[in-house]
mmCIF file of C-alpha atoms in Angstrom:
data_model
loop_
_atom_site.group_PDB
_atom_site.id
_atom_site.type_symbol
_atom_site.label_atom_id
_atom_site.label_comp_id
_atom_site.label_asym_id
_atom_site.label_seq_id
_atom_site.Cartn_x
_atom_site.Cartn_y
_atom_site.Cartn_z
ATOM 1 C CA MET A 1 -18.576 -32.745 5.476
ATOM 2 C CA ASN A 2 -17.465 -30.655 8.465
ATOM 3 C CA ALA A 3 -14.683 -28.289 8.699
ATOM 4 C CA LYS A 4 -12.387 -30.810 10.459
ATOM 5 C CA SER A 5 -12.834 -33.300 7.782
ATOM 6 C CA PHE A 6 -12.229 -30.807 5.067
ATOM 7 C CA LEU A 7 -8.953 -29.733 6.799
ATOM 8 C CA GLU A 8 -7.819 -33.396 6.589
ATOM 9 C CA VAL A 9 -8.600 -33.430 2.975
ATOM 10 C CA VAL A 10 -6.538 -30.251 2.486
ATOM 11 C CA ARG A 11 -3.687 -31.615 4.492
ATOM 12 C CA ALA A 12 -3.525 -34.754 2.516
ATOM 13 C CA ASP A 13 -3.725 -32.974 -0.781
ATOM 14 C CA CYS A 14 -0.956 -30.416 0.118
ATOM 15 C CA ALA A 15 1.178 -33.211 1.236
ATOM 16 C CA LYS A 16 0.672 -35.162 -2.032
ATOM 17 C CA HIS A 17 1.673 -32.119 -4.149
ATOM 18 C CA LYS A 18 4.396 -30.941 -1.703
ATOM 19 C CA VAL A 19 2.677 -27.777 -0.902
ATOM 20 C CA GLU A 20 3.358 -26.355 2.620
ATOM 21 C CA LEU A 21 0.031 -25.860 4.506
ATOM 22 C CA ASN A 22 0.365 -22.911 6.901
ATOM 23 C CA LEU A 23 -2.612 -22.498 9.195
ATOM 24 C CA VAL A 24 -2.111 -19.453 11.513
ATOM 25 C CA ASP A 25 -4.040 -18.937 14.727
ATOM 26 C CA THR A 26 -4.615 -15.195 14.204
ATOM 27 C CA GLU A 27 -7.250 -13.209 12.295
ATOM 28 C CA LYS A 28 -4.928 -12.076 9.564
ATOM 29 C CA ILE A 29 -1.549 -13.118 8.076
ATOM 30 C CA ASN A 30 1.308 -10.576 7.289
ATOM 31 C CA TYR A 31 1.663 -11.325 3.611
ATOM 32 C CA PHE A 32 5.322 -12.267 3.116
ATOM 33 C CA ASN A 33 6.247 -9.679 5.758
ATOM 34 C CA THR A 34 5.096 -6.810 3.468
ATOM 35 C CA GLY A 35 2.893 -5.189 6.090
ATOM 36 C CA SER A 36 -0.001 -6.123 4.109
ATOM 37 C CA PHE A 37 -2.467 -8.359 6.271
ATOM 38 C CA VAL A 38 -4.574 -10.889 4.482
ATOM 39 C CA SER A 39 -6.937 -13.726 5.425
ATOM 40 C CA GLY A 40 -5.168 -16.298 3.281
ATOM 41 C CA TYR A 41 -3.082 -16.957 0.034
ATOM 42 C CA PHE A 42 -1.719 -19.553 -2.201
ATOM 43 C CA ASP A 43 1.800 -18.953 -3.455
ATOM 44 C CA SER A 44 3.264 -20.900 -6.339
ATOM 45 C CA ASP A 45 6.130 -18.494 -7.157
ATOM 46 C CA GLY A 46 8.409 -18.999 -4.326
ATOM 47 C CA ASN A 47 8.062 -21.872 -1.790
ATOM 48 C CA LEU A 48 4.773 -23.705 -2.486
ATOM 49 C CA GLU A 49 2.495 -22.596 0.256
ATOM 50 C CA LEU A 50 -1.220 -22.521 1.123
ATOM 51 C CA ALA A 51 -1.816 -20.243 4.131
ATOM 52 C CA CYS A 52 -4.971 -19.320 5.962
ATOM 53 C CA ALA A 53 -5.635 -17.481 9.139
ATOM 54 C CA ILE A 54 -7.981 -19.579 11.372
ATOM 55 C CA GLY A 55 -7.987 -17.448 14.616
ATOM 56 C CA LYS A 56 -11.494 -16.475 14.090
ATOM 57 C CA GLU A 57 -15.095 -18.001 13.765
ATOM 58 C CA GLU A 58 -15.106 -21.161 11.594
ATOM 59 C CA SER A 59 -17.804 -19.446 9.383
ATOM 60 C CA LYS A 60 -15.283 -16.797 8.497
ATOM 61 C CA TRP A 61 -12.070 -18.905 7.866
ATOM 62 C CA LEU A 62 -13.610 -21.946 6.152
ATOM 63 C CA PRO A 63 -14.662 -20.266 2.971
ATOM 64 C CA ILE A 64 -11.320 -18.548 2.681
ATOM 65 C CA LEU A 65 -9.560 -22.000 3.019
ATOM 66 C CA VAL A 66 -11.781 -23.408 0.285
ATOM 67 C CA HIS A 67 -10.988 -20.341 -1.909
ATOM 68 C CA GLU A 68 -7.188 -20.629 -1.478
ATOM 69 C CA TYR A 69 -7.427 -24.488 -1.997
ATOM 70 C CA SER A 70 -9.248 -23.712 -5.258
ATOM 71 C CA HIS A 71 -6.378 -21.570 -6.252
ATOM 72 C CA MET A 72 -4.084 -24.480 -5.635
ATOM 73 C CA HIS A 73 -6.191 -26.567 -7.939
ATOM 74 C CA GLN A 74 -6.030 -23.835 -10.568
ATOM 75 C CA TRP A 75 -2.146 -24.095 -10.331
ATOM 76 C CA LEU A 76 -2.399 -27.934 -10.526
ATOM 77 C CA ASP A 77 -4.580 -27.755 -13.597
ATOM 78 C CA SER A 78 -2.174 -25.324 -15.252
ATOM 79 C CA LYS A 79 0.567 -27.855 -14.794
ATOM 80 C CA ARG A 80 -1.698 -30.423 -16.588
ATOM 81 C CA GLY A 81 -2.335 -28.030 -19.470
ATOM 82 C CA LYS A 82 -5.946 -27.703 -18.235
ATOM 83 C CA TYR A 83 -5.957 -24.018 -17.084
ATOM 84 C CA PRO A 84 -4.079 -21.688 -19.365
ATOM 85 C CA ILE A 85 -5.124 -18.474 -17.592
ATOM 86 C CA TRP A 86 -2.662 -19.199 -14.736
ATOM 87 C CA ASN A 87 0.354 -19.376 -17.039
ATOM 88 C CA ALA A 88 -0.932 -16.505 -19.110
ATOM 89 C CA LEU A 89 -1.125 -14.207 -15.972
ATOM 90 C CA GLY A 90 2.424 -15.374 -14.947
ATOM 91 C CA LYS A 91 3.646 -14.485 -18.462
ATOM 92 C CA ALA A 92 2.020 -11.106 -18.388
ATOM 93 C CA GLU A 93 3.447 -10.297 -14.989
ATOM 94 C CA GLU A 94 6.990 -10.509 -16.260
ATOM 95 C CA THR A 95 6.762 -6.795 -17.179
ATOM 96 C CA GLY A 96 5.456 -6.038 -13.511
ATOM 97 C CA THR A 97 2.691 -6.860 -11.206
ATOM 98 C CA ILE A 98 -0.503 -5.014 -9.876
ATOM 99 C CA ASP A 99 1.481 -4.397 -6.653
ATOM 100 C CA ASP A 100 4.258 -2.654 -8.758
ATOM 101 C CA TRP A 101 1.677 -0.597 -10.534
ATOM 102 C CA LEU A 102 0.075 0.428 -7.262
ATOM 103 C CA ALA A 103 3.584 1.481 -6.063
ATOM 104 C CA ASN A 104 3.600 3.935 -9.101
ATOM 105 C CA LYS A 105 5.888 1.858 -11.245
ATOM 106 C CA ASP A 106 5.058 1.824 -15.052
ATOM 107 C CA VAL A 107 3.546 -1.449 -16.085
ATOM 108 C CA SER A 108 2.741 -1.179 -19.796
ATOM 109 C CA ASN A 109 0.277 -4.038 -19.822
ATOM 110 C CA ILE A 110 -1.423 -3.361 -16.523
ATOM 111 C CA SER A 111 -4.851 -3.478 -18.255
ATOM 112 C CA GLU A 112 -4.259 -7.018 -19.507
ATOM 113 C CA ILE A 113 -2.937 -8.087 -16.000
ATOM 114 C CA VAL A 114 -5.913 -6.781 -14.292
ATOM 115 C CA ASN A 115 -8.309 -8.411 -16.756
ATOM 116 C CA LEU A 116 -6.489 -11.737 -16.393
ATOM 117 C CA THR A 117 -6.536 -11.549 -12.518
ATOM 118 C CA GLN A 118 -10.300 -10.904 -12.612
ATOM 119 C CA ASP A 119 -10.812 -13.874 -14.969
ATOM 120 C CA LEU A 120 -8.695 -16.084 -12.603
ATOM 121 C CA GLU A 121 -10.547 -14.857 -9.440
ATOM 122 C CA LEU A 122 -13.884 -15.424 -11.136
ATOM 123 C CA ASP A 123 -12.850 -19.058 -12.133
ATOM 124 C CA CYS A 124 -11.529 -19.484 -8.528
ATOM 125 C CA GLU A 125 -14.923 -18.363 -7.084
ATOM 126 C CA THR A 126 -16.733 -20.670 -9.393
ATOM 127 C CA ARG A 127 -14.697 -23.619 -8.281
ATOM 128 C CA THR A 128 -15.128 -22.585 -4.690
ATOM 129 C CA ILE A 129 -18.913 -22.508 -4.816
ATOM 130 C CA LYS A 130 -18.915 -25.785 -6.632
ATOM 131 C CA LEU A 131 -16.762 -27.462 -3.976
ATOM 132 C CA ILE A 132 -18.693 -26.111 -1.128
ATOM 133 C CA THR A 133 -21.814 -27.510 -2.634
ATOM 134 C CA GLN A 134 -20.352 -30.899 -3.579
ATOM 135 C CA LEU A 135 -18.962 -31.433 -0.064
ATOM 136 C CA GLY A 136 -21.985 -29.953 1.818
ATOM 137 C CA LEU A 137 -19.704 -27.572 3.754
ATOM 138 C CA GLU A 138 -21.267 -25.404 6.358
ATOM 139 C CA VAL A 139 -20.892 -22.090 4.314
ATOM 140 C CA ASP A 140 -23.674 -19.527 3.741
ATOM 141 C CA ILE A 141 -23.566 -19.770 -0.127
ATOM 142 C CA PRO A 142 -25.841 -16.792 -0.934
ATOM 143 C CA HIS A 143 -23.738 -14.621 1.302
ATOM 144 C CA TYR A 144 -20.464 -16.063 -0.126
ATOM 145 C CA ILE A 145 -21.637 -15.391 -3.678
ATOM 146 C CA LYS A 146 -22.322 -11.720 -2.980
ATOM 147 C CA ALA A 147 -18.940 -11.369 -1.159
ATOM 148 C CA ALA A 148 -17.207 -12.899 -4.086
ATOM 149 C CA ASN A 149 -18.894 -10.481 -6.424
ATOM 150 C CA GLY A 150 -17.820 -7.631 -4.265
ATOM 151 C CA TYR A 151 -14.166 -8.735 -4.570
ATOM 152 C CA ILE A 152 -14.232 -9.483 -8.304
ATOM 153 C CA VAL A 153 -15.870 -6.176 -9.230
ATOM 154 C CA PHE A 154 -13.350 -4.380 -6.789
ATOM 155 C CA TYR A 155 -10.548 -4.989 -9.427
ATOM 156 C CA SER A 156 -12.422 -2.700 -11.850
ATOM 157 C CA VAL A 157 -12.804 0.049 -9.092
ATOM 158 C CA MET A 158 -9.109 -0.510 -8.166
ATOM 159 C CA PHE A 159 -7.993 -0.053 -11.702
ATOM 160 C CA LYS A 160 -9.857 3.131 -12.014
ATOM 161 C CA HIS A 161 -8.477 4.704 -8.822
ATOM 162 C CA ARG A 162 -5.047 2.992 -8.738
ATOM 163 C CA LYS A 163 -5.458 2.252 -5.021
ATOM 164 C CA TRP A 164 -5.799 -0.956 -3.109
ATOM 165 C CA CYS A 165 -8.483 -1.144 -0.349
ATOM 166 C CA ILE A 166 -8.066 -0.329 3.238
ATOM 167 C CA LYS A 167 -10.888 -2.659 4.034
ATOM 168 C CA GLY A 168 -11.566 -5.698 1.857
ATOM 169 C CA PRO A 169 -14.778 -5.424 -0.218
ATOM 170 C CA TYR A 170 -15.894 -8.896 0.994
ATOM 171 C CA GLU A 171 -15.918 -7.457 4.559
ATOM 172 C CA CYS A 172 -17.950 -4.388 3.516
ATOM 173 C CA GLN A 173 -21.740 -4.846 4.200
ATOM 174 C CA GLY A 174 -22.630 -1.907 2.099
ATOM 175 C CA ILE A 175 -20.960 -3.477 -0.896
ATOM 176 C CA ILE A 176 -22.360 -6.962 -0.218
ATOM 177 C CA ASP A 177 -25.818 -5.564 -0.043
ATOM 178 C CA ALA A 178 -25.281 -3.652 -3.344
ATOM 179 C CA VAL A 179 -23.911 -6.336 -5.699
ATOM 180 C CA PRO A 180 -25.926 -8.953 -7.498
ATOM 181 C CA ASP A 181 -27.144 -12.303 -5.925
ATOM 182 C CA LYS A 182 -25.724 -14.386 -8.851
ATOM 183 C CA LEU A 183 -22.144 -14.656 -9.638
ATOM 184 C CA VAL A 184 -21.080 -11.874 -12.006
ATOM 185 C CA THR A 185 -19.652 -12.100 -15.483
ATOM 186 C CA LEU A 186 -16.373 -10.463 -16.501
ATOM 187 C CA GLU A 187 -18.467 -8.272 -18.923
ATOM 188 C CA GLU A 188 -20.579 -6.999 -15.962
ATOM 189 C CA CYS A 189 -17.689 -5.955 -13.809
ATOM 190 C CA PRO A 190 -16.788 -2.523 -15.409
ATOM 191 C CA VAL A 191 -20.437 -1.677 -15.553
ATOM 192 C CA LEU A 192 -21.109 -2.576 -11.924
ATOM 193 C CA ALA A 193 -17.773 -0.883 -10.959
ATOM 194 C CA GLU A 194 -19.099 2.384 -12.436
ATOM 195 C CA LYS A 195 -22.542 2.117 -11.050
ATOM 196 C CA LEU A 196 -21.246 1.232 -7.530
ATOM 197 C CA ASP A 197 -18.169 3.537 -7.499
ATOM 198 C CA ALA A 198 -19.447 5.757 -4.707
ATOM 199 C CA ILE A 199 -20.280 2.803 -2.520
ATOM 200 C CA TYR A 200 -16.876 1.217 -2.994
ATOM 201 C CA LEU A 201 -15.231 4.580 -2.182
ATOM 202 C CA GLU A 202 -17.288 4.933 1.016
ATOM 203 C CA TRP A 203 -16.697 1.368 2.347
ATOM 204 C CA CYS A 204 -13.217 0.459 1.087
ATOM 205 C CA TRP A 205 -11.213 3.726 1.685
ATOM 206 C CA PRO A 206 -11.233 6.473 4.301
ATOM 207 C CA LYS A 207 -11.972 10.066 2.863
ATOM 208 C CA GLN A 208 -8.491 11.257 3.737
ATOM 209 C CA LEU A 209 -7.007 9.289 0.857
ATOM 210 C CA GLY A 210 -8.568 11.998 -1.402
ATOM 211 C CA ILE A 211 -9.755 9.614 -4.074
ATOM 212 C CA ASN A 212 -12.202 11.144 -6.419
#
């Protein structure tokens, strides 16, 4: 299946489930006007929305769209009682979110929230890789797996330093080169985060942030 055909699948599925599909012809999207620019997102908290920045090469936006579409299906599965992690994370975030914690607010159960987020993202990456394979989409799967690993492990690095990245780990070649070729497990994340800490600091953050 080519990208154009996949877009039609996503459009039809979003319409079916009353999810707004927002395809933006830029390289990044201003995430809810927060000043944080991302490549895509799925939001089920406010207005149901699946967004993806498509103002770049197809090879860069297509895997992002599949990833966010997979988040949408996690949400749909949670409504059917088939994916409890989605609702568990929502419940845990009633005390605060990762964004709150990064803004130096006290979030007593932040460890639980980070662990649930990693679990959710790992499941999303598993779904994404499966869908890419099933549909025969033109995505470099070995590269995608390594980029996904860089992102999942990043949450353990972020938890240690209490800083969000300046440059996404999935865009950092040094991190992509360093992570495993096979999709990581949750148990491997803290071990890899400790082992690759210096590489993450070098690639994700400028030195002036003073992280040590």
